[in-house]
Coordinates of C-alpha atoms in Angstrom, one line a residue:
Chain A
M134 CA 25.1 -220.4 104.8
N135 CA 24.6 -222.2 101.5
S136 CA 22.2 -221.0 98.8
K137 CA 19.7 -223.8 99.6
T138 CA 19.2 -222.7 103.2
Q139 CA 19.0 -219.1 102.0
N140 CA 16.3 -220.1 99.5
K141 CA 14.4 -221.9 102.3
I142 CA 14.5 -218.9 104.6
A143 CA 13.4 -216.5 101.8
I144 CA 10.5 -218.7 100.9
G145 CA 9.5 -219.1 104.5
G146 CA 9.6 -215.3 104.9
L147 CA 7.5 -214.8 101.9
Y148 CA 5.0 -217.4 103.0
G149 CA 4.8 -215.7 106.4
I150 CA 4.1 -212.2 104.9
A151 CA 1.5 -213.6 102.5
G152 CA -0.1 -215.5 105.3
L153 CA -0.2 -212.3 107.5
V154 CA -2.0 -210.4 104.7
V155 CA -4.5 -213.2 104.3
L156 CA -5.0 -213.4 108.0
I157 CA -5.7 -209.7 108.4
L158 CA -8.1 -209.8 105.5
L159 CA -9.9 -212.8 106.8
A160 CA -10.1 -211.3 110.3
L161 CA -11.6 -208.1 108.9
L162 CA -14.1 -209.9 106.6
G163 CA -14.9 -212.4 109.3
Y164 CA -15.6 -209.7 111.9
I165 CA -17.9 -207.8 109.5
L166 CA -19.8 -210.9 108.3
V167 CA -20.1 -212.5 111.8
S168 CA -21.5 -209.3 113.4
G169 CA -23.5 -208.3 110.3
V170 CA -25.0 -211.4 108.7
P171 CA -27.3 -212.2 111.7
Q172 CA -29.0 -208.9 111.2
L173 CA -29.9 -209.7 107.6
S174 CA -33.4 -210.5 106.8
W175 CA -35.8 -209.8 103.9
H176 CA -37.3 -207.1 106.0
F177 CA -33.9 -205.5 106.7
L178 CA -33.1 -205.5 103.0
T179 CA -36.4 -204.0 101.8
A180 CA -37.9 -201.9 104.5
P181 CA -37.2 -198.1 104.7
G182 CA -35.2 -196.8 107.5
K183 CA -36.5 -195.4 110.8
A184 CA -34.9 -192.4 112.4
F185 CA -35.8 -192.8 116.0
L186 CA -37.3 -196.3 116.4
K187 CA -35.7 -199.7 116.1
G188 CA -36.5 -202.1 113.4
G189 CA -35.7 -200.0 110.3
G190 CA -34.2 -201.4 107.2
V191 CA -31.9 -200.3 104.4
G192 CA -34.1 -200.9 101.4
I193 CA -34.0 -197.4 100.1
Q194 CA -30.3 -197.0 100.6
L195 CA -29.6 -200.3 98.8
Y196 CA -31.8 -199.2 95.9
N197 CA -30.1 -195.8 95.8
S198 CA -26.7 -197.4 95.7
F199 CA -27.6 -199.4 92.7
Y200 CA -29.4 -196.6 90.9
L201 CA -26.5 -194.3 91.5
L202 CA -24.0 -196.9 90.4
I203 CA -25.9 -197.5 87.1
L204 CA -26.2 -193.7 86.4
A205 CA -22.5 -193.1 87.2
M206 CA -21.5 -196.0 84.9
L207 CA -23.7 -194.8 82.1
I208 CA -22.0 -191.4 82.3
S209 CA -18.4 -192.5 82.9
F210 CA -18.1 -195.6 80.7
P211 CA -18.6 -194.0 77.3
I212 CA -16.2 -191.2 78.2
A213 CA -13.6 -193.6 79.7
L214 CA -13.9 -195.9 76.6
G215 CA -13.4 -193.0 74.2
A216 CA -10.5 -191.6 76.2
A217 CA -8.8 -195.0 76.5
V218 CA -9.2 -195.8 72.8
Y219 CA -7.9 -192.4 71.8
L220 CA -4.9 -192.6 74.2
Y221 CA -3.9 -196.1 73.3
E222 CA -4.9 -196.5 69.6
Y223 CA -4.6 -193.1 68.1
A224 CA -2.6 -190.7 70.2
K225 CA 1.0 -190.1 69.3
D226 CA 3.6 -189.9 72.0
N227 CA 3.9 -186.2 72.5
W228 CA 3.5 -183.6 75.2
V229 CA -0.3 -183.4 74.7
T230 CA -0.8 -187.1 75.5
T231 CA 1.8 -187.0 78.3
T232 CA -0.2 -184.1 79.8
I233 CA -3.4 -186.1 79.5
R234 CA -1.9 -189.1 81.1
T235 CA -0.4 -187.1 83.9
A236 CA -3.8 -185.4 84.5
I237 CA -5.4 -188.9 84.7
E238 CA -2.8 -190.1 87.2
I239 CA -3.4 -187.0 89.4
L240 CA -7.1 -187.3 89.1
S241 CA -7.0 -191.0 90.1
S242 CA -4.9 -190.2 93.2
L243 CA -7.3 -187.4 94.3
P244 CA -8.8 -188.2 97.8
S245 CA -12.4 -188.9 97.3
V246 CA -13.5 -186.4 99.9
V247 CA -11.9 -183.7 97.7
V248 CA -13.8 -185.0 94.7
G249 CA -16.9 -184.8 96.9
L250 CA -16.3 -181.2 98.0
F251 CA -15.6 -180.2 94.5
G252 CA -18.8 -181.9 93.4
F253 CA -20.6 -180.0 96.2
L254 CA -19.3 -176.6 95.1
F255 CA -19.7 -177.2 91.4
F256 CA -22.7 -179.4 90.8
V257 CA -24.7 -178.9 93.9
V258 CA -24.2 -175.1 94.4
K259 CA -23.0 -173.6 91.1
L260 CA -25.1 -175.7 88.7
H261 CA -28.1 -175.7 91.2
L262 CA -28.5 -179.4 91.0
G263 CA -28.9 -179.6 94.7
F264 CA -28.2 -182.7 96.8
S265 CA -29.3 -185.1 94.2
I266 CA -28.6 -188.4 92.5
L267 CA -27.4 -186.5 89.5
S268 CA -24.8 -184.5 91.5
G269 CA -23.7 -187.8 93.1
A270 CA -23.5 -189.5 89.7
F271 CA -21.3 -186.7 88.3
A272 CA -19.1 -186.8 91.4
L273 CA -18.7 -190.5 91.0
T274 CA -17.9 -190.0 87.4
F275 CA -15.0 -187.8 88.4
F276 CA -13.9 -190.4 90.9
N277 CA -14.3 -193.3 88.5
L278 CA -13.2 -191.9 85.2
P279 CA -9.4 -192.1 85.7
L280 CA -9.6 -195.6 87.1
L281 CA -11.8 -196.8 84.4
T282 CA -9.8 -195.1 81.6
R283 CA -6.6 -196.7 83.0
S284 CA -8.2 -200.2 83.2
I285 CA -9.7 -200.0 79.7
E286 CA -6.3 -198.8 78.4
D287 CA -4.7 -201.8 80.1
S288 CA -7.2 -204.1 78.4
L289 CA -6.4 -202.7 75.0
R290 CA -2.7 -203.1 75.8
T291 CA -3.3 -206.9 76.3
I292 CA -4.4 -207.2 72.7
S293 CA -1.3 -208.0 70.7
D294 CA -0.1 -205.7 67.9
V295 CA -0.2 -208.6 65.5
Q296 CA -4.0 -208.3 65.7
R297 CA -3.9 -204.7 64.7
E298 CA -1.5 -205.4 61.9
G299 CA -3.8 -208.3 60.8
G300 CA -6.8 -206.0 60.7
L301 CA -5.0 -203.2 58.8
A302 CA -3.3 -205.6 56.4
L303 CA -6.7 -206.9 55.5
G304 CA -7.7 -203.5 54.2
L305 CA -9.7 -202.4 57.3
S306 CA -9.4 -198.8 58.2
R307 CA -8.0 -197.9 61.6
W308 CA -11.5 -197.3 63.0
E309 CA -12.8 -200.6 61.7
T310 CA -9.8 -202.4 63.1
V311 CA -10.4 -200.8 66.5
T312 CA -14.2 -201.3 66.6
R313 CA -14.4 -204.6 64.8
V314 CA -11.3 -206.5 65.9
I315 CA -9.6 -204.9 68.9
L316 CA -12.6 -203.9 71.1
P317 CA -14.4 -207.3 70.6
A318 CA -11.2 -209.1 71.5
A319 CA -10.8 -206.9 74.6
V320 CA -14.4 -207.2 75.8
P321 CA -13.7 -209.8 78.5
S322 CA -11.0 -207.8 80.1
I323 CA -12.9 -204.5 79.7
L324 CA -15.9 -206.1 81.4
T325 CA -13.8 -207.3 84.3
G326 CA -12.4 -203.8 84.7
V327 CA -15.9 -202.3 84.6
I328 CA -17.3 -204.6 87.2
L329 CA -14.3 -204.2 89.5
S330 CA -14.6 -200.4 89.3
A331 CA -18.3 -200.8 89.9
G332 CA -17.3 -202.4 93.2
R333 CA -15.2 -199.4 94.2
V334 CA -18.0 -197.0 93.2
F335 CA -20.5 -199.0 95.1
G336 CA -18.6 -198.7 98.3
E337 CA -17.7 -195.1 97.9
A338 CA -19.0 -192.8 100.7
A339 CA -16.9 -189.6 100.9
A340 CA -17.5 -188.4 97.4
L341 CA -21.3 -188.8 98.0
I342 CA -21.8 -187.2 101.4
Y343 CA -21.9 -183.7 100.0
T344 CA -23.3 -184.5 96.6
A345 CA -26.0 -187.1 96.7
G346 CA -26.8 -186.1 100.3
Q347 CA -27.4 -187.9 103.5
S348 CA -31.1 -188.3 103.5
A349 CA -33.2 -191.0 102.0
P350 CA -36.8 -189.7 101.5
A351 CA -39.4 -192.4 101.3
L352 CA -39.9 -193.8 97.8
D353 CA -43.0 -195.0 96.2
F354 CA -42.0 -198.1 94.3
T355 CA -45.3 -198.0 92.3
D356 CA -44.5 -194.6 90.8
W357 CA -42.1 -194.9 87.9
N358 CA -42.6 -191.4 86.5
P359 CA -39.1 -189.8 86.9
F360 CA -40.5 -186.4 87.4
N361 CA -42.3 -187.2 90.6
I362 CA -40.3 -186.5 93.7
S363 CA -41.1 -189.8 95.3
S364 CA -40.4 -191.8 92.2
P365 CA -37.4 -194.2 92.5
L366 CA -36.3 -193.0 89.1
N367 CA -36.2 -189.3 89.9
P368 CA -32.6 -188.2 89.5
M369 CA -33.1 -184.9 91.2
R370 CA -34.0 -186.3 94.6
P371 CA -31.4 -186.6 97.4
A372 CA -30.3 -190.2 97.9
E373 CA -28.3 -191.6 100.7
T374 CA -26.5 -194.7 99.7
L375 CA -25.6 -197.7 101.8
A376 CA -22.0 -196.6 102.3
V377 CA -23.1 -193.1 103.3
H378 CA -25.7 -194.7 105.6
I379 CA -23.0 -196.6 107.5
W380 CA -21.0 -193.5 108.0
K381 CA -24.0 -191.5 109.1
I382 CA -25.4 -194.0 111.6
N383 CA -22.0 -194.4 113.2
S384 CA -21.5 -190.7 113.5
E385 CA -25.0 -189.5 114.4
G386 CA -27.4 -192.4 114.5
I387 CA -29.9 -192.0 117.2
M388 CA -32.1 -195.1 116.6
P389 CA -31.8 -197.6 119.4
D390 CA -30.5 -200.4 117.1
A391 CA -27.9 -198.2 115.3
K392 CA -25.2 -200.7 116.0
A393 CA -27.1 -203.6 114.5
I394 CA -28.1 -201.6 111.5
S395 CA -24.6 -200.5 110.9
S396 CA -23.3 -204.0 111.2
G397 CA -26.0 -205.3 108.9
S398 CA -25.4 -202.6 106.3
S399 CA -21.6 -203.2 106.4
A400 CA -22.2 -206.9 105.7
V401 CA -24.6 -206.1 102.8
L402 CA -22.0 -203.8 101.4
V403 CA -19.1 -206.3 101.7
I404 CA -21.2 -209.1 100.3
A405 CA -22.3 -206.9 97.3
I406 CA -18.7 -206.0 96.5
L407 CA -17.6 -209.6 96.9
L408 CA -20.3 -210.6 94.5
F409 CA -19.1 -207.9 92.0
N410 CA -15.6 -209.4 92.2
F411 CA -16.7 -213.0 91.7
A412 CA -19.0 -211.9 88.9
A413 CA -16.1 -210.0 87.2
R414 CA -13.9 -213.1 87.3
Y415 CA -16.5 -215.5 86.3
L416 CA -17.9 -213.5 83.4
G417 CA -14.4 -212.4 82.2
K418 CA -13.2 -216.0 82.2
R419 CA -16.4 -217.3 80.5
L420 CA -16.4 -214.7 77.8
Y421 CA -12.7 -215.2 77.1
K422 CA -13.2 -218.9 76.9
R423 CA -16.1 -218.5 74.5
L424 CA -14.1 -216.2 72.3
T425 CA -10.9 -218.1 72.3
S426 CA -11.9 -221.8 72.1
A427 CA -15.0 -223.6 71.5
Chain B
M110 CA 6.4 -211.0 28.0
K111 CA 4.4 -210.9 31.2
E112 CA 3.2 -207.6 32.5
E113 CA 4.9 -206.0 35.5
I114 CA 2.4 -205.6 38.3
L115 CA 4.6 -204.0 40.9
T116 CA 7.7 -201.8 40.4
T117 CA 10.1 -200.2 42.8
Q118 CA 12.5 -197.6 41.8
D119 CA 15.4 -196.2 43.8
L120 CA 13.6 -197.0 47.1
H121 CA 15.2 -195.6 50.2
L122 CA 13.9 -196.0 53.7
Y123 CA 15.2 -194.4 56.9
Y124 CA 14.4 -195.2 60.5
G125 CA 15.2 -191.8 61.9
D126 CA 18.7 -191.2 60.6
K127 CA 19.5 -194.8 59.9
E128 CA 19.2 -195.8 56.3
A129 CA 17.6 -199.3 56.2
L130 CA 17.0 -199.5 52.4
K131 CA 19.6 -198.0 50.2
G132 CA 18.1 -197.6 46.8
I133 CA 16.2 -200.7 45.8
N134 CA 15.2 -201.3 42.2
L135 CA 13.1 -204.4 41.9
N136 CA 10.1 -205.3 39.7
F137 CA 7.6 -208.1 39.9
D138 CA 5.8 -209.8 37.1
E139 CA 2.2 -210.9 37.4
K140 CA 1.7 -214.3 39.0
G141 CA 4.4 -216.6 40.4
I142 CA 6.4 -216.6 43.6
T143 CA 9.3 -214.4 44.4
A144 CA 11.4 -215.1 47.4
L145 CA 13.4 -212.5 49.3
I146 CA 16.3 -213.9 51.1
G147 CA 19.3 -212.5 53.0
P148 CA 20.8 -212.4 56.5
S149 CA 18.9 -210.9 59.4
G150 CA 18.7 -207.2 59.4
C151 CA 19.3 -207.0 55.6
G152 CA 16.1 -205.1 55.0
K153 CA 14.1 -207.7 53.2
S154 CA 11.2 -207.6 55.7
T155 CA 11.4 -203.8 55.8
Y156 CA 11.2 -203.8 52.0
L157 CA 8.2 -206.2 52.0
R158 CA 6.4 -203.9 54.4
T159 CA 6.8 -200.9 52.1
L160 CA 4.9 -202.7 49.4
N161 CA 1.5 -202.5 51.3
R162 CA 2.5 -199.4 53.4
M163 CA 2.6 -201.3 56.7
N164 CA 5.7 -199.2 57.6
D165 CA 3.3 -196.2 57.8
L166 CA 2.4 -197.5 61.3
I167 CA 6.0 -197.0 62.6
P168 CA 6.8 -193.5 63.6
N169 CA 9.9 -191.7 62.3
V170 CA 10.1 -193.7 59.0
T171 CA 11.0 -191.7 55.9
I172 CA 10.6 -193.3 52.5
T173 CA 11.8 -191.9 49.2
G174 CA 11.7 -193.3 45.7
T175 CA 8.7 -194.8 43.8
I176 CA 6.6 -197.9 44.2
K177 CA 4.0 -198.4 41.5
F178 CA 1.2 -200.9 41.6
K179 CA -0.2 -201.3 38.1
G180 CA 1.2 -198.0 37.2
D181 CA -0.3 -196.1 40.2
D182 CA 2.1 -194.6 42.7
L183 CA 1.5 -196.3 46.1
Y184 CA 2.9 -193.3 47.9
A185 CA 1.0 -190.6 46.0
P186 CA -0.9 -188.2 48.4
S187 CA -4.1 -189.4 46.9
A188 CA -3.3 -193.1 47.4
D189 CA -5.8 -194.9 49.7
T190 CA -4.0 -197.2 52.1
V191 CA -7.1 -199.1 52.9
Q192 CA -7.7 -199.9 49.2
I193 CA -4.0 -200.7 48.7
R194 CA -4.1 -203.3 51.5
K195 CA -7.2 -204.9 50.0
E196 CA -5.3 -205.5 46.8
I197 CA -2.0 -206.3 48.4
G198 CA -2.7 -208.7 51.2
M199 CA -0.2 -209.7 53.9
V200 CA 0.4 -212.8 56.0
F201 CA 2.7 -212.4 59.1
Q202 CA 5.3 -214.4 60.8
Q203 CA 3.2 -215.1 63.8
P204 CA -0.2 -216.6 62.9
N205 CA -2.7 -213.9 63.9
P206 CA -6.2 -215.1 63.5
F207 CA -8.7 -212.8 65.3
P208 CA -10.2 -214.3 68.4
F209 CA -13.4 -215.3 66.6
S210 CA -14.7 -218.3 64.8
I211 CA -12.9 -219.7 61.7
Y212 CA -15.9 -218.7 59.6
D213 CA -15.9 -215.1 60.9
N214 CA -12.1 -214.8 60.5
V215 CA -12.3 -215.7 56.8
I216 CA -15.2 -213.4 55.9
Y217 CA -14.1 -210.5 58.1
G218 CA -12.9 -208.3 55.3
L219 CA -16.0 -208.9 53.2
R220 CA -18.5 -208.5 56.0
I221 CA -17.0 -205.2 57.0
A222 CA -17.1 -204.2 53.4
G223 CA -20.9 -204.7 53.7
E224 CA -21.5 -208.1 52.1
K225 CA -24.5 -209.7 53.8
D226 CA -25.6 -212.4 51.3
K227 CA -25.3 -215.6 53.4
E228 CA -24.9 -217.9 50.4
K229 CA -22.2 -215.7 48.9
L230 CA -20.3 -215.6 52.2
D231 CA -20.6 -219.3 52.6
A232 CA -19.2 -219.8 49.1
V233 CA -16.3 -217.5 49.7
V234 CA -15.5 -219.2 53.0
E235 CA -15.4 -222.6 51.3
K236 CA -13.4 -221.4 48.3
S237 CA -10.9 -219.5 50.3
L238 CA -10.3 -222.3 52.8
R239 CA -10.0 -224.8 49.9
Q240 CA -7.5 -222.5 48.2
A241 CA -5.5 -222.3 51.4
A242 CA -5.7 -226.1 51.7
V243 CA -7.2 -226.2 55.1
W244 CA -10.8 -226.8 54.2
D245 CA -10.9 -230.5 54.9
E246 CA -9.4 -230.0 58.4
V247 CA -11.8 -227.3 59.5
K248 CA -15.0 -227.8 57.6
D249 CA -16.7 -229.5 60.4
H250 CA -16.0 -226.8 63.0
L251 CA -16.2 -223.6 61.0
H252 CA -18.0 -221.9 63.9
E253 CA -15.5 -222.8 66.5
S254 CA -12.8 -220.4 67.6
A255 CA -9.8 -220.1 65.2
L256 CA -7.5 -219.9 68.3
A257 CA -8.3 -223.5 69.0
L258 CA -6.5 -224.6 65.8
S259 CA -2.8 -225.6 65.6
G260 CA -0.3 -223.0 64.5
G261 CA -0.1 -224.3 61.0
Q262 CA -3.8 -224.4 60.6
Q263 CA -4.1 -220.9 62.0
Q264 CA -1.6 -219.7 59.5
R265 CA -3.5 -221.3 56.6
V266 CA -6.7 -219.7 57.9
C267 CA -4.9 -216.4 57.9
I268 CA -4.0 -217.1 54.2
A269 CA -7.6 -217.9 53.5
R270 CA -8.6 -214.6 55.2
V271 CA -6.4 -212.7 52.8
L272 CA -7.6 -214.7 49.8
A273 CA -11.2 -213.9 50.7
V274 CA -10.8 -210.3 49.9
S275 CA -9.4 -211.3 46.5
P276 CA -6.1 -209.5 46.4
E277 CA -3.8 -209.4 43.4
I278 CA -0.6 -209.7 45.4
I279 CA 0.1 -211.6 48.6
L280 CA 3.0 -210.6 50.8
L281 CA 4.2 -213.2 53.3
D282 CA 6.7 -212.2 56.0
E283 CA 8.4 -215.4 57.1
P284 CA 5.1 -217.3 57.3
T285 CA 6.6 -220.6 58.4
S286 CA 9.3 -219.6 60.8
A287 CA 7.0 -220.1 63.8
L288 CA 5.8 -223.4 62.5
D289 CA 7.0 -227.0 62.7
P290 CA 8.3 -228.8 59.5
V291 CA 5.1 -230.6 58.7
S292 CA 3.0 -227.4 58.9
S293 CA 5.7 -225.6 56.9
S294 CA 5.5 -228.0 54.1
Q295 CA 1.7 -227.8 54.1
I296 CA 2.0 -224.0 53.7
E297 CA 4.5 -224.4 50.9
A298 CA 2.2 -226.8 49.1
T299 CA -0.6 -224.2 49.6
L300 CA 1.6 -221.5 48.1
L301 CA 2.6 -223.6 45.1
N302 CA -1.2 -224.1 44.4
L303 CA -1.7 -220.3 44.5
R304 CA 1.2 -219.3 42.4
H305 CA -0.8 -219.6 39.1
D306 CA -3.5 -217.1 40.3
Y307 CA -1.6 -214.6 42.5
T308 CA 1.6 -212.7 42.6
I309 CA 3.3 -213.9 45.7
I310 CA 6.2 -212.3 47.4
I311 CA 7.7 -214.2 50.4
V312 CA 10.4 -213.3 52.8
T313 CA 12.1 -216.4 54.2
H314 CA 15.1 -217.4 56.2
N315 CA 14.9 -220.9 54.9
L316 CA 17.0 -221.2 51.8
Q317 CA 15.6 -224.7 51.0
Q318 CA 12.2 -223.2 51.2
A319 CA 13.1 -220.5 48.7
S320 CA 14.7 -223.1 46.3
R321 CA 11.6 -225.4 46.6
I322 CA 8.9 -222.9 45.9
A323 CA 10.1 -219.7 44.4
D324 CA 10.2 -218.9 40.6
R325 CA 12.5 -216.0 41.3
T326 CA 14.8 -215.2 44.2
A327 CA 16.1 -211.8 45.3
F328 CA 19.1 -211.6 47.6
F329 CA 19.3 -208.7 50.0
M330 CA 22.3 -207.6 52.1
N331 CA 22.9 -204.5 54.3
G332 CA 19.9 -202.7 52.8
E333 CA 20.8 -203.3 49.2
L334 CA 19.5 -205.7 46.6
I335 CA 22.6 -207.7 45.6
E336 CA 21.1 -209.9 43.0
V337 CA 17.8 -211.1 41.6
D338 CA 17.3 -213.9 39.1
Q339 CA 15.5 -217.1 38.4
T340 CA 15.7 -219.2 41.5
K341 CA 17.8 -221.9 39.9
N342 CA 20.4 -219.4 38.7
I343 CA 20.7 -217.9 42.2
F344 CA 21.2 -221.3 43.7
M345 CA 23.3 -223.0 41.0
N346 CA 25.1 -220.2 39.4
P347 CA 25.0 -216.9 41.2
A348 CA 26.5 -214.0 39.4
N349 CA 27.7 -212.3 42.6
K350 CA 30.3 -213.4 45.0
Q351 CA 28.3 -212.3 48.1
T352 CA 25.3 -214.3 46.9
E353 CA 27.4 -217.3 46.4
D354 CA 29.0 -217.0 49.9
Y355 CA 25.5 -216.7 51.5
I356 CA 24.0 -219.5 49.6
S357 CA 26.8 -221.8 50.4
G358 CA 26.6 -220.9 54.0
R359 CA 29.9 -219.1 54.4
F360 CA 28.2 -216.4 56.4
G361 CA 24.7 -215.3 57.5

């Protein structure tokens, strides 16, 4: 067999494998969307759920998902940013940083249900936060922190060292070089990383079941005082998210249209995550373009 | 007799155990261009980087000897690297404009130093870009990204960026080796304009370039300074056999 035929066979094989992956993905997405999209309506997206009757919506769960996501990001982003800047820009290669990196690796490969149970024992029970948005946000922070730190560190790595030298040679201090040259230059790729990790957080269920809880008390969307129990902003109320909702209906849902609600919720979740991904790409590209050429 | 602005005495530099500079004694007068030439790995870039302490960024580097800038020891414990690098600017081999607009690139140093006066910043931008001989090419798109410029223009913007913080000495580490001949000759013209106002030290692999622009030339080999003299003496009548061999292309 000559090298030309070999090449053809290899390429054919690779095409086949790639095609298979795409096919599986399309089948999965197609199934979720085809069975879910017909359930979607304005009513479904905004109405509160019903426990025993048909015709409930996922409005509260959807809202909870976003609120929890924002809180989790507010907590984890500054920490991840600081950790990544320290690790990449300041830390010397020694056993301390190696230990930190290993810890991050391990943390990132922790099963999310373990993170959830830890959150339950520590935040819910030990710190008396109860099943609450806050407990959930902390658990998500644990889940998200290693991934986000890694992705920000990777973003910093893409900024060439000649930029750092340029800043320092200009008489900027290291801190000024990092904050005024490196971070602005890394913004597009950091943003992409943040949005992608937001997608993962948005779809997370296992870490939340035992922390943010599985109930979605009715919310009064006219009451914005965070200390009232029915206020959407109250961080101490239990809050079932969309992903948890899907898990729950499928395991113990007793409403007559459980199947439809589950399909619809899945579709909403998938569409939201797809939107995150597209937004990440679009914004990242646009920002990069704006920064690099007029 | 001109004043010596920068002096190095018995300068040794080690990367770990490896001795990269073996006792350099070299002084620079105020103003004018000095070229550092020599084969790859001879230590000329390493030497240049000791002059604004850029080697500090590399781990495992040990430096002994003294470098004095206007009489002050650059490596004294009290020396402020940030201040040193403001007075001794540097241009690199690879043009490295920041991914911002041309205008922002040039005033970056000043703006971070706290200068807010718009008129003054505008004036500095124009003056620096004119000095770097790139004003006419970029004046109509100052607020567009510097990364959209050609390599040669980027390099001149980088020179303008250094000029904007008004240094006394400008170090250039093979500033034209990544550029085409036309851009290179524009950079050379720029440097010739600047030689009356600044002390310029340039590392170059291009012997013709050294002979065209440098007032003095220093020849390095194997971590040692072999010879330093007026450029025409180095090229026409070198005192040292090794210099002669290198200049005439017998090795290197």
